[in-house]
One Martini backbone bead per residue (centre of mass of N, CA, C, O) as a GRO file, in nm:
protein
  438
    1UNK     BB    1   0.091   0.047   0.021
    2UNK     BB    2   0.039   0.373  -0.058
    3UNK     BB    3   0.130   0.673   0.090
    4UNK     BB    4  -0.054   1.018   0.107
    5UNK     BB    5   0.025   1.154   0.446
    6UNK     BB    6   0.242   1.388   0.493
    7UNK     BB    7   0.030   1.628   0.558
    8UNK     BB    8  -0.058   1.504   0.831
    9UNK     BB    9   0.225   1.468   0.970
   10UNK     BB   10   0.300   1.765   0.955
   11UNK     BB   11   0.061   1.899   1.113
   12UNK     BB   12   0.098   1.751   1.377
   13UNK     BB   13   0.381   1.869   1.441
   14UNK     BB   14   0.288   2.166   1.434
   15UNK     BB   15   0.056   2.150   1.642
   16UNK     BB   16   0.269   2.049   1.878
   17UNK     BB   17   0.436   2.306   1.884
   18UNK     BB   18   0.218   2.510   1.940
   19UNK     BB   19   0.123   2.394   2.214
   20UNK     BB   20   0.395   2.423   2.361
   21UNK     BB   21   0.413   2.729   2.320
   22UNK     BB   22   0.149   2.799   2.449
   23UNK     BB   23   0.231   2.688   2.744
   24UNK     BB   24   0.491   2.873   2.784
   25UNK     BB   25   0.285   3.134   2.736
   26UNK     BB   26  -0.005   3.071   2.902
   27UNK     BB   27  -0.192   2.971   2.689
   28UNK     BB   28  -0.525   2.899   2.630
   29UNK     BB   29  -0.667   2.604   2.474
   30UNK     BB   30  -0.868   2.458   2.288
   31UNK     BB   31  -1.059   2.157   2.281
   32UNK     BB   32  -1.033   1.940   1.987
   33UNK     BB   33  -1.164   1.675   1.833
   34UNK     BB   34  -0.996   1.421   1.655
   35UNK     BB   35  -1.052   1.258   1.370
   36UNK     BB   36  -0.959   0.941   1.215
   37UNK     BB   37  -0.926   0.846   0.875
   38UNK     BB   38  -0.955   0.584   0.597
   39UNK     BB   39  -0.851   0.581   0.261
   40UNK     BB   40  -0.942   0.368  -0.022
   41UNK     BB   41  -0.746   0.330  -0.326
   42UNK     BB   42  -0.652   0.264  -0.705
   43UNK     BB   43  -0.538   0.543  -0.797
   44UNK     BB   44  -0.298   0.627  -0.976
   45UNK     BB   45  -0.102   0.891  -1.045
   46UNK     BB   46  -0.307   1.136  -1.155
   47UNK     BB   47  -0.549   1.048  -0.963
   48UNK     BB   48  -0.397   1.033  -0.684
   49UNK     BB   49  -0.315   1.343  -0.686
   50UNK     BB   50  -0.613   1.453  -0.708
   51UNK     BB   51  -0.730   1.328  -0.448
   52UNK     BB   52  -0.505   1.441  -0.248
   53UNK     BB   53  -0.597   1.753  -0.294
   54UNK     BB   54  -0.897   1.722  -0.210
   55UNK     BB   55  -0.851   1.609   0.072
   56UNK     BB   56  -0.701   1.857   0.176
   57UNK     BB   57  -0.951   2.068   0.133
   58UNK     BB   58  -1.120   1.919   0.340
   59UNK     BB   59  -0.929   1.949   0.586
   60UNK     BB   60  -0.926   2.252   0.593
   61UNK     BB   61  -1.260   2.253   0.639
   62UNK     BB   62  -1.179   2.004   0.836
   63UNK     BB   63  -1.004   2.000   1.142
   64UNK     BB   64  -1.151   1.740   1.271
   65UNK     BB   65  -1.020   1.590   1.018
   66UNK     BB   66  -0.824   1.296   0.935
   67UNK     BB   67  -0.670   1.178   0.635
   68UNK     BB   68  -0.590   0.870   0.524
   69UNK     BB   69  -0.411   0.765   0.216
   70UNK     BB   70  -0.462   0.464   0.035
   71UNK     BB   71  -0.280   0.286  -0.197
   72UNK     BB   72  -0.459  -0.018  -0.335
   73UNK     BB   73  -0.365  -0.295  -0.471
   74UNK     BB   74  -0.598  -0.507  -0.512
   75UNK     BB   75  -0.860  -0.406  -0.334
   76UNK     BB   76  -1.094  -0.610  -0.359
   77UNK     BB   77  -0.947  -0.836  -0.221
   78UNK     BB   78  -0.840  -0.671   0.047
   79UNK     BB   79  -1.103  -0.581   0.167
   80UNK     BB   80  -1.219  -0.870   0.287
   81UNK     BB   81  -0.954  -0.923   0.450
   82UNK     BB   82  -0.971  -0.670   0.626
   83UNK     BB   83  -1.256  -0.737   0.747
   84UNK     BB   84  -1.177  -1.000   0.872
   85UNK     BB   85  -0.918  -0.872   1.041
   86UNK     BB   86  -0.998  -0.573   1.154
   87UNK     BB   87  -0.843  -0.363   0.893
   88UNK     BB   88  -1.045  -0.161   0.774
   89UNK     BB   89  -1.144   0.088   0.632
   90UNK     BB   90  -1.368   0.360   0.624
   91UNK     BB   91  -1.308   0.411   0.322
   92UNK     BB   92  -1.422   0.351  -0.027
   93UNK     BB   93  -1.316   0.297  -0.359
   94UNK     BB   94  -1.548   0.161  -0.566
   95UNK     BB   95  -1.619  -0.045  -0.802
   96UNK     BB   96  -1.948  -0.020  -0.883
   97UNK     BB   97  -2.028  -0.313  -0.988
   98UNK     BB   98  -1.930  -0.436  -0.693
   99UNK     BB   99  -2.163  -0.352  -0.495
  100UNK     BB  100  -2.348  -0.609  -0.481
  101UNK     BB  101  -2.135  -0.817  -0.389
  102UNK     BB  102  -2.055  -0.673  -0.113
  103UNK     BB  103  -2.347  -0.645  -0.008
  104UNK     BB  104  -2.426  -0.942  -0.001
  105UNK     BB  105  -2.177  -0.991   0.218
  106UNK     BB  106  -2.187  -0.743   0.432
  107UNK     BB  107  -1.949  -0.513   0.366
  108UNK     BB  108  -2.166  -0.281   0.389
  109UNK     BB  109  -2.321   0.027   0.437
  110UNK     BB  110  -2.625   0.157   0.465
  111UNK     BB  111  -2.727   0.478   0.333
  112UNK     BB  112  -3.025   0.584   0.364
  113UNK     BB  113  -3.037   0.739   0.645
  114UNK     BB  114  -2.810   0.954   0.537
  115UNK     BB  115  -2.972   1.048   0.298
  116UNK     BB  116  -3.222   1.144   0.451
  117UNK     BB  117  -3.101   1.331   0.674
  118UNK     BB  118  -2.925   1.515   0.446
  119UNK     BB  119  -3.070   1.540   0.157
  120UNK     BB  120  -2.964   1.360  -0.058
  121UNK     BB  121  -2.983   1.376  -0.432
  122UNK     BB  122  -3.017   1.169  -0.679
  123UNK     BB  123  -3.055   1.416  -0.901
  124UNK     BB  124  -2.726   1.483  -0.890
  125UNK     BB  125  -2.712   1.214  -1.070
  126UNK     BB  126  -2.655   0.987  -1.250
  127UNK     BB  127  -2.892   0.748  -1.267
  128UNK     BB  128  -2.702   0.479  -1.313
  129UNK     BB  129  -2.505   0.536  -1.090
  130UNK     BB  130  -2.703   0.510  -0.864
  131UNK     BB  131  -2.821   0.221  -0.912
  132UNK     BB  132  -2.546   0.061  -0.914
  133UNK     BB  133  -2.506   0.146  -0.596
  134UNK     BB  134  -2.724  -0.069  -0.547
  135UNK     BB  135  -2.927  -0.314  -0.338
  136UNK     BB  136  -3.194  -0.403  -0.315
  137UNK     BB  137  -3.302  -0.080  -0.292
  138UNK     BB  138  -3.023  -0.011  -0.160
  139UNK     BB  139  -2.777   0.212  -0.064
  140UNK     BB  140  -2.394   0.172  -0.065
  141UNK     BB  141  -2.342   0.436  -0.266
  142UNK     BB  142  -2.167   0.719  -0.389
  143UNK     BB  143  -2.097   0.871  -0.675
  144UNK     BB  144  -1.800   0.976  -0.837
  145UNK     BB  145  -1.797   0.848  -1.125
  146UNK     BB  146  -1.766   0.824  -1.478
  147UNK     BB  147  -1.802   0.649  -1.810
  148UNK     BB  148  -1.701   0.617  -2.147
  149UNK     BB  149  -1.748   0.497  -2.484
  150UNK     BB  150  -1.578   0.553  -2.797
  151UNK     BB  151  -1.468   0.684  -3.123
  152UNK     BB  152  -1.136   0.694  -3.177
  153UNK     BB  153  -0.971   0.925  -3.407
  154UNK     BB  154  -0.773   0.993  -3.713
  155UNK     BB  155  -0.764   1.272  -3.905
  156UNK     BB  156  -0.527   1.221  -4.096
  157UNK     BB  157  -0.583   0.930  -4.165
  158UNK     BB  158  -0.836   0.998  -4.321
  159UNK     BB  159  -0.739   1.189  -4.517
  160UNK     BB  160  -0.510   0.997  -4.649
  161UNK     BB  161  -0.778   0.810  -4.758
  162UNK     BB  162  -1.025   1.010  -4.842
  163UNK     BB  163  -1.166   1.101  -4.569
  164UNK     BB  164  -1.391   1.266  -4.368
  165UNK     BB  165  -1.339   1.383  -4.053
  166UNK     BB  166  -1.644   1.499  -4.026
  167UNK     BB  167  -1.728   1.172  -4.100
  168UNK     BB  168  -1.792   0.949  -3.905
  169UNK     BB  169  -1.859   0.659  -3.781
  170UNK     BB  170  -2.195   0.491  -3.681
  171UNK     BB  171  -2.164   0.190  -3.788
  172UNK     BB  172  -2.095  -0.124  -3.875
  173UNK     BB  173  -2.091  -0.067  -4.193
  174UNK     BB  174  -1.906   0.180  -4.185
  175UNK     BB  175  -1.656   0.024  -4.068
  176UNK     BB  176  -1.637  -0.171  -4.313
  177UNK     BB  177  -1.603   0.045  -4.541
  178UNK     BB  178  -1.324   0.203  -4.417
  179UNK     BB  179  -1.103  -0.001  -4.338
  180UNK     BB  180  -0.968  -0.074  -4.615
  181UNK     BB  181  -0.876   0.246  -4.648
  182UNK     BB  182  -0.699   0.223  -4.363
  183UNK     BB  183  -0.540  -0.018  -4.483
  184UNK     BB  184  -0.195  -0.150  -4.451
  185UNK     BB  185   0.065  -0.322  -4.659
  186UNK     BB  186   0.275  -0.523  -4.749
  187UNK     BB  187   0.365  -0.714  -5.006
  188UNK     BB  188   0.341  -0.975  -4.823
  189UNK     BB  189   0.090  -0.889  -4.596
  190UNK     BB  190   0.175  -0.715  -4.380
  191UNK     BB  191   0.077  -0.504  -4.119
  192UNK     BB  192   0.099  -0.130  -4.105
  193UNK     BB  193  -0.234  -0.076  -4.090
  194UNK     BB  194  -0.533   0.014  -3.945
  195UNK     BB  195  -0.857   0.056  -3.854
  196UNK     BB  196  -1.084  -0.168  -3.723
  197UNK     BB  197  -1.077  -0.351  -3.396
  198UNK     BB  198  -1.299  -0.472  -3.192
  199UNK     BB  199  -1.085  -0.581  -2.944
  200UNK     BB  200  -0.981  -0.319  -2.916
  201UNK     BB  201  -0.961  -0.191  -2.625
  202UNK     BB  202  -1.312  -0.143  -2.497
  203UNK     BB  203  -1.397  -0.377  -2.650
  204UNK     BB  204  -1.693  -0.627  -2.662
  205UNK     BB  205  -1.921  -0.861  -2.671
  206UNK     BB  206  -2.124  -0.690  -2.494
  207UNK     BB  207  -2.139  -0.448  -2.675
  208UNK     BB  208  -2.236  -0.576  -2.941
  209UNK     BB  209  -2.495  -0.693  -2.809
  210UNK     BB  210  -2.631  -0.438  -2.751
  211UNK     BB  211  -2.610  -0.325  -3.056
  212UNK     BB  212  -2.800  -0.584  -3.131
  213UNK     BB  213  -3.029  -0.629  -2.884
  214UNK     BB  214  -2.900  -0.756  -2.644
  215UNK     BB  215  -2.865  -0.970  -2.347
  216UNK     BB  216  -2.738  -1.131  -2.075
  217UNK     BB  217  -3.018  -1.098  -1.921
  218UNK     BB  218  -3.289  -1.114  -1.778
  219UNK     BB  219  -3.510  -0.915  -1.592
  220UNK     BB  220  -3.496  -1.145  -1.334
  221UNK     BB  221  -3.220  -1.302  -1.322
  222UNK     BB  222  -3.243  -1.626  -1.417
  223UNK     BB  223  -3.129  -1.585  -1.727
  224UNK     BB  224  -2.941  -1.646  -1.997
  225UNK     BB  225  -2.931  -1.447  -2.332
  226UNK     BB  226  -2.675  -1.411  -2.506
  227UNK     BB  227  -2.704  -1.692  -2.727
  228UNK     BB  228  -2.853  -1.580  -2.937
  229UNK     BB  229  -2.865  -1.411  -3.243
  230UNK     BB  230  -2.738  -1.154  -3.123
  231UNK     BB  231  -2.473  -1.295  -3.027
  232UNK     BB  232  -2.400  -1.440  -3.294
  233UNK     BB  233  -2.359  -1.166  -3.443
  234UNK     BB  234  -2.154  -1.029  -3.250
  235UNK     BB  235  -1.927  -1.243  -3.303
  236UNK     BB  236  -1.913  -1.233  -3.616
  237UNK     BB  237  -1.828  -0.938  -3.625
  238UNK     BB  238  -1.549  -0.997  -3.487
  239UNK     BB  239  -1.447  -1.239  -3.666
  240UNK     BB  240  -1.435  -1.106  -3.946
  241UNK     BB  241  -1.226  -0.876  -3.887
  242UNK     BB  242  -0.994  -1.090  -3.818
  243UNK     BB  243  -1.002  -1.240  -4.078
  244UNK     BB  244  -0.944  -1.019  -4.266
  245UNK     BB  245  -0.662  -0.957  -4.138
  246UNK     BB  246  -0.550  -1.288  -4.093
  247UNK     BB  247  -0.587  -1.307  -3.790
  248UNK     BB  248  -0.437  -1.310  -3.482
  249UNK     BB  249  -0.150  -1.333  -3.580
  250UNK     BB  250  -0.143  -1.080  -3.756
  251UNK     BB  251  -0.212  -0.877  -3.514
  252UNK     BB  252   0.009  -0.978  -3.313
  253UNK     BB  253   0.232  -0.870  -3.523
  254UNK     BB  254   0.159  -0.590  -3.524
  255UNK     BB  255   0.160  -0.501  -3.236
  256UNK     BB  256   0.477  -0.553  -3.201
  257UNK     BB  257   0.533  -0.280  -3.377
  258UNK     BB  258   0.477  -0.121  -3.146
  259UNK     BB  259   0.559   0.175  -2.987
  260UNK     BB  260   0.549   0.273  -2.691
  261UNK     BB  261   0.347   0.575  -2.619
  262UNK     BB  262   0.149   0.596  -2.382
  263UNK     BB  263  -0.161   0.626  -2.483
  264UNK     BB  264  -0.260   0.466  -2.756
  265UNK     BB  265  -0.008   0.418  -2.944
  266UNK     BB  266  -0.141   0.344  -3.234
  267UNK     BB  267  -0.292   0.627  -3.270
  268UNK     BB  268  -0.034   0.821  -3.212
  269UNK     BB  269   0.140   0.673  -3.443
  270UNK     BB  270  -0.054   0.601  -3.708
  271UNK     BB  271  -0.171   0.267  -3.696
  272UNK     BB  272  -0.445   0.349  -3.587
  273UNK     BB  273  -0.766   0.496  -3.671
  274UNK     BB  274  -0.946   0.324  -3.467
  275UNK     BB  275  -1.105   0.332  -3.143
  276UNK     BB  276  -1.245   0.160  -2.860
  277UNK     BB  277  -1.278   0.400  -2.584
  278UNK     BB  278  -1.200   0.600  -2.312
  279UNK     BB  279  -1.212   0.918  -2.121
  280UNK     BB  280  -0.964   0.882  -1.937
  281UNK     BB  281  -0.734   0.979  -2.141
  282UNK     BB  282  -0.754   1.276  -2.161
  283UNK     BB  283  -0.563   1.408  -1.980
  284UNK     BB  284  -0.315   1.295  -2.089
  285UNK     BB  285  -0.334   1.401  -2.362
  286UNK     BB  286  -0.320   1.688  -2.305
  287UNK     BB  287  -0.048   1.700  -2.139
  288UNK     BB  288   0.141   1.521  -2.356
  289UNK     BB  289  -0.045   1.566  -2.625
  290UNK     BB  290  -0.155   1.865  -2.750
  291UNK     BB  291  -0.133   1.841  -3.071
  292UNK     BB  292  -0.292   1.588  -3.112
  293UNK     BB  293  -0.555   1.689  -2.945
  294UNK     BB  294  -0.597   1.954  -3.142
  295UNK     BB  295  -0.556   1.804  -3.449
  296UNK     BB  296  -0.635   1.455  -3.443
  297UNK     BB  297  -0.839   1.425  -3.228
  298UNK     BB  298  -1.132   1.225  -3.254
  299UNK     BB  299  -1.492   1.192  -3.156
  300UNK     BB  300  -1.735   0.939  -3.162
  301UNK     BB  301  -2.004   0.774  -3.132
  302UNK     BB  302  -2.113   0.484  -3.052
  303UNK     BB  303  -2.182   0.223  -3.222
  304UNK     BB  304  -2.427   0.065  -3.448
  305UNK     BB  305  -2.710  -0.141  -3.528
  306UNK     BB  306  -2.988  -0.150  -3.371
  307UNK     BB  307  -2.817   0.002  -3.147
  308UNK     BB  308  -2.697   0.234  -2.943
  309UNK     BB  309  -2.413   0.144  -2.740
  310UNK     BB  310  -2.264   0.136  -2.420
  311UNK     BB  311  -2.016   0.145  -2.157
  312UNK     BB  312  -2.038   0.216  -1.810
  313UNK     BB  313  -1.867   0.325  -1.539
  314UNK     BB  314  -1.700   0.340  -1.223
  315UNK     BB  315  -1.731   0.495  -0.905
  316UNK     BB  316  -1.778   0.458  -0.531
  317UNK     BB  317  -1.854   0.556  -0.231
  318UNK     BB  318  -1.784   0.359   0.077
  319UNK     BB  319  -1.881   0.167   0.355
  320UNK     BB  320  -1.749  -0.033   0.583
  321UNK     BB  321  -1.905  -0.237   0.817
  322UNK     BB  322  -1.676  -0.143   1.047
  323UNK     BB  323  -1.781   0.127   1.057
  324UNK     BB  324  -1.792   0.347   1.332
  325UNK     BB  325  -1.912   0.613   1.473
  326UNK     BB  326  -1.715   0.874   1.437
  327UNK     BB  327  -1.581   0.749   1.163
  328UNK     BB  328  -1.857   0.750   1.013
  329UNK     BB  329  -1.921   1.061   1.009
  330UNK     BB  330  -1.660   1.137   0.880
  331UNK     BB  331  -1.677   0.951   0.628
  332UNK     BB  332  -1.958   1.086   0.533
  333UNK     BB  333  -1.852   1.367   0.498
  334UNK     BB  334  -1.643   1.296   0.282
  335UNK     BB  335  -1.824   1.199   0.076
  336UNK     BB  336  -2.007   1.447   0.037
  337UNK     BB  337  -1.772   1.615  -0.064
  338UNK     BB  338  -1.657   1.436  -0.311
  339UNK     BB  339  -1.975   1.452  -0.440
  340UNK     BB  340  -1.947   1.739  -0.493
  341UNK     BB  341  -1.933   1.995  -0.725
  342UNK     BB  342  -1.633   2.109  -0.687
  343UNK     BB  343  -1.477   1.834  -0.675
  344UNK     BB  344  -1.590   1.725  -0.929
  345UNK     BB  345  -1.480   1.937  -1.116
  346UNK     BB  346  -1.174   1.892  -1.052
  347UNK     BB  347  -1.175   1.609  -1.156
  348UNK     BB  348  -1.246   1.661  -1.451
  349UNK     BB  349  -1.056   1.886  -1.535
  350UNK     BB  350  -0.764   1.738  -1.463
  351UNK     BB  351  -0.836   1.418  -1.576
  352UNK     BB  352  -1.140   1.400  -1.781
  353UNK     BB  353  -1.329   1.279  -1.619
  354UNK     BB  354  -1.667   1.197  -1.537
  355UNK     BB  355  -1.877   1.320  -1.340
  356UNK     BB  356  -2.135   1.207  -1.145
  357UNK     BB  357  -2.202   1.503  -1.115
  358UNK     BB  358  -2.397   1.681  -1.315
  359UNK     BB  359  -2.316   1.964  -1.269
  360UNK     BB  360  -2.033   1.917  -1.338
  361UNK     BB  361  -2.037   1.782  -1.598
  362UNK     BB  362  -2.190   2.065  -1.750
  363UNK     BB  363  -1.976   2.254  -1.704
  364UNK     BB  364  -1.787   2.467  -1.876
  365UNK     BB  365  -1.500   2.396  -1.751
  366UNK     BB  366  -1.535   2.099  -1.863
  367UNK     BB  367  -1.691   2.171  -2.143
  368UNK     BB  368  -1.425   2.289  -2.361
  369UNK     BB  369  -1.489   2.075  -2.563
  370UNK     BB  370  -1.587   1.827  -2.822
  371UNK     BB  371  -1.476   1.575  -2.679
  372UNK     BB  372  -1.633   1.597  -2.416
  373UNK     BB  373  -1.920   1.631  -2.553
  374UNK     BB  374  -1.937   1.358  -2.662
  375UNK     BB  375  -1.898   1.172  -2.403
  376UNK     BB  376  -2.153   1.299  -2.274
  377UNK     BB  377  -2.344   1.198  -2.499
  378UNK     BB  378  -2.287   0.908  -2.457
  379UNK     BB  379  -2.440   0.857  -2.188
  380UNK     BB  380  -2.714   0.800  -2.298
  381UNK     BB  381  -2.597   0.509  -2.414
  382UNK     BB  382  -2.538   0.391  -2.156
  383UNK     BB  383  -2.465   0.079  -1.993
  384UNK     BB  384  -2.496  -0.118  -1.709
  385UNK     BB  385  -2.401  -0.341  -1.535
  386UNK     BB  386  -2.549  -0.587  -1.385
  387UNK     BB  387  -2.734  -0.591  -1.076
  388UNK     BB  388  -2.543  -0.869  -0.982
  389UNK     BB  389  -2.322  -1.073  -0.803
  390UNK     BB  390  -2.270  -1.272  -1.096
  391UNK     BB  391  -2.176  -1.071  -1.325
  392UNK     BB  392  -1.862  -1.059  -1.300
  393UNK     BB  393  -1.824  -1.358  -1.377
  394UNK     BB  394  -1.997  -1.364  -1.656
  395UNK     BB  395  -1.818  -1.143  -1.803
  396UNK     BB  396  -1.546  -1.305  -1.786
  397UNK     BB  397  -1.653  -1.518  -1.983
  398UNK     BB  398  -1.733  -1.364  -2.249
  399UNK     BB  399  -1.452  -1.150  -2.232
  400UNK     BB  400  -1.281  -1.410  -2.240
  401UNK     BB  401  -1.280  -1.715  -2.326
  402UNK     BB  402  -1.511  -1.708  -2.537
  403UNK     BB  403  -1.378  -1.480  -2.722
  404UNK     BB  404  -1.105  -1.614  -2.779
  405UNK     BB  405  -1.206  -1.892  -2.902
  406UNK     BB  406  -1.313  -1.753  -3.153
  407UNK     BB  407  -1.075  -1.583  -3.250
  408UNK     BB  408  -0.884  -1.847  -3.222
  409UNK     BB  409  -1.041  -2.102  -3.353
  410UNK     BB  410  -1.141  -2.310  -3.122
  411UNK     BB  411  -1.435  -2.219  -3.159
  412UNK     BB  412  -1.721  -2.182  -3.246
  413UNK     BB  413  -1.982  -1.985  -3.198
  414UNK     BB  414  -2.208  -2.177  -3.107
  415UNK     BB  415  -2.038  -2.340  -2.905
  416UNK     BB  416  -1.937  -2.100  -2.734
  417UNK     BB  417  -2.220  -2.013  -2.645
  418UNK     BB  418  -2.318  -2.291  -2.507
  419UNK     BB  419  -2.094  -2.315  -2.310
  420UNK     BB  420  -2.139  -2.028  -2.166
  421UNK     BB  421  -2.422  -2.074  -2.081
  422UNK     BB  422  -2.377  -2.329  -1.895
  423UNK     BB  423  -2.168  -2.172  -1.689
  424UNK     BB  424  -2.347  -1.921  -1.626
  425UNK     BB  425  -2.600  -2.062  -1.529
  426UNK     BB  426  -2.448  -2.181  -1.272
  427UNK     BB  427  -2.388  -1.926  -1.152
  428UNK     BB  428  -2.646  -1.796  -1.116
  429UNK     BB  429  -2.807  -2.031  -0.967
  430UNK     BB  430  -2.617  -2.036  -0.712
  431UNK     BB  431  -2.672  -1.727  -0.619
  432UNK     BB  432  -2.971  -1.739  -0.618
  433UNK     BB  433  -2.985  -1.956  -0.384
  434UNK     BB  434  -2.845  -1.793  -0.172
  435UNK     BB  435  -3.052  -1.543  -0.175
  436UNK     BB  436  -3.308  -1.693  -0.116
  437UNK     BB  437  -3.209  -1.728   0.207
  438UNK     BB  438  -3.227  -1.404   0.305
   0.00000   0.00000   0.00000
């Protein structure tokens, strides 16, 4: 775990020195109780730095609370272990789609009494972010940020291929139409430059299933439904692109020729013209590659076939079930501050991530360019992972072994879908049986 709390330690030393000096001078000082709490998150780099600065501002405004911020790799696994060992943090920045899994295990504090007491308004947040932080109708987290995926594309590569950079692809058919024009090969057939590759970036089977009108589970979360014709067509879409490029071996060889340089190296290097990616790269793009951001980077809405759809994720702030008493009240105050408009705006402006607080997300200081505006528009097409404790395992099968087996020609599309359906239905039944006993 990485500590980011030198400021708190320094303040304690300064406070002690002032206290001793006051005693020597005979000055009576009022006694204020100070509550210390710990926040866990796993945002490294720029994200960790921004969170640390926002927490410092909170401490300055709340001198009776000291926040120790720990950056914890593999936090989701370590949180349950910490709870069992009695060493859990007081606040945790949790990947929001895991809220239901942790809540089902009794690992989180139900927040409804505090939300009602303090008049927290769910309408201040994007609706789906609020819903995703609930379990069985009870809130277990307050949304911290959201994200979405869209088509990032290279304007100069479009122009060089005779395509209008101001007319980006919108549908699956559009992607098929322009990819051959954006692809370059050597005389012997090796890939030098590619157009669109469905499994590159943050695309995947579930995204294309949604875009084709399908769903992973039925409405009451009792049956898996991804293995119908919509799922078959979605996998076929992905498979056909891979085959057109020459198979996974050809794409793997191409990827090995990319020299890594910051986020999305193939796009930056002019080697991949279009990629399905998330808005969380924007802060790094603007800071490290300002000319590329200003001149060549363009963003289009997520693609569609029957529907326009994409995935949104993000994080929520939650209270582990071991948080009690003064620590709970202090931790709740921290959550309220971190999810209010001003800190949320700081998060968005400095990092490029989309604030979960809708007032911050539409603030002119955040939506200061067309790229951000397209991502905000994409939120209206966003879907969130199914709010069910079994869903993380199910999606892991679909966008892991099943997708890989098809793209690597290890299984036919129909066989892979049926095999995945058998596996995931067992997972779903197992969890539903446990839930029924509560």
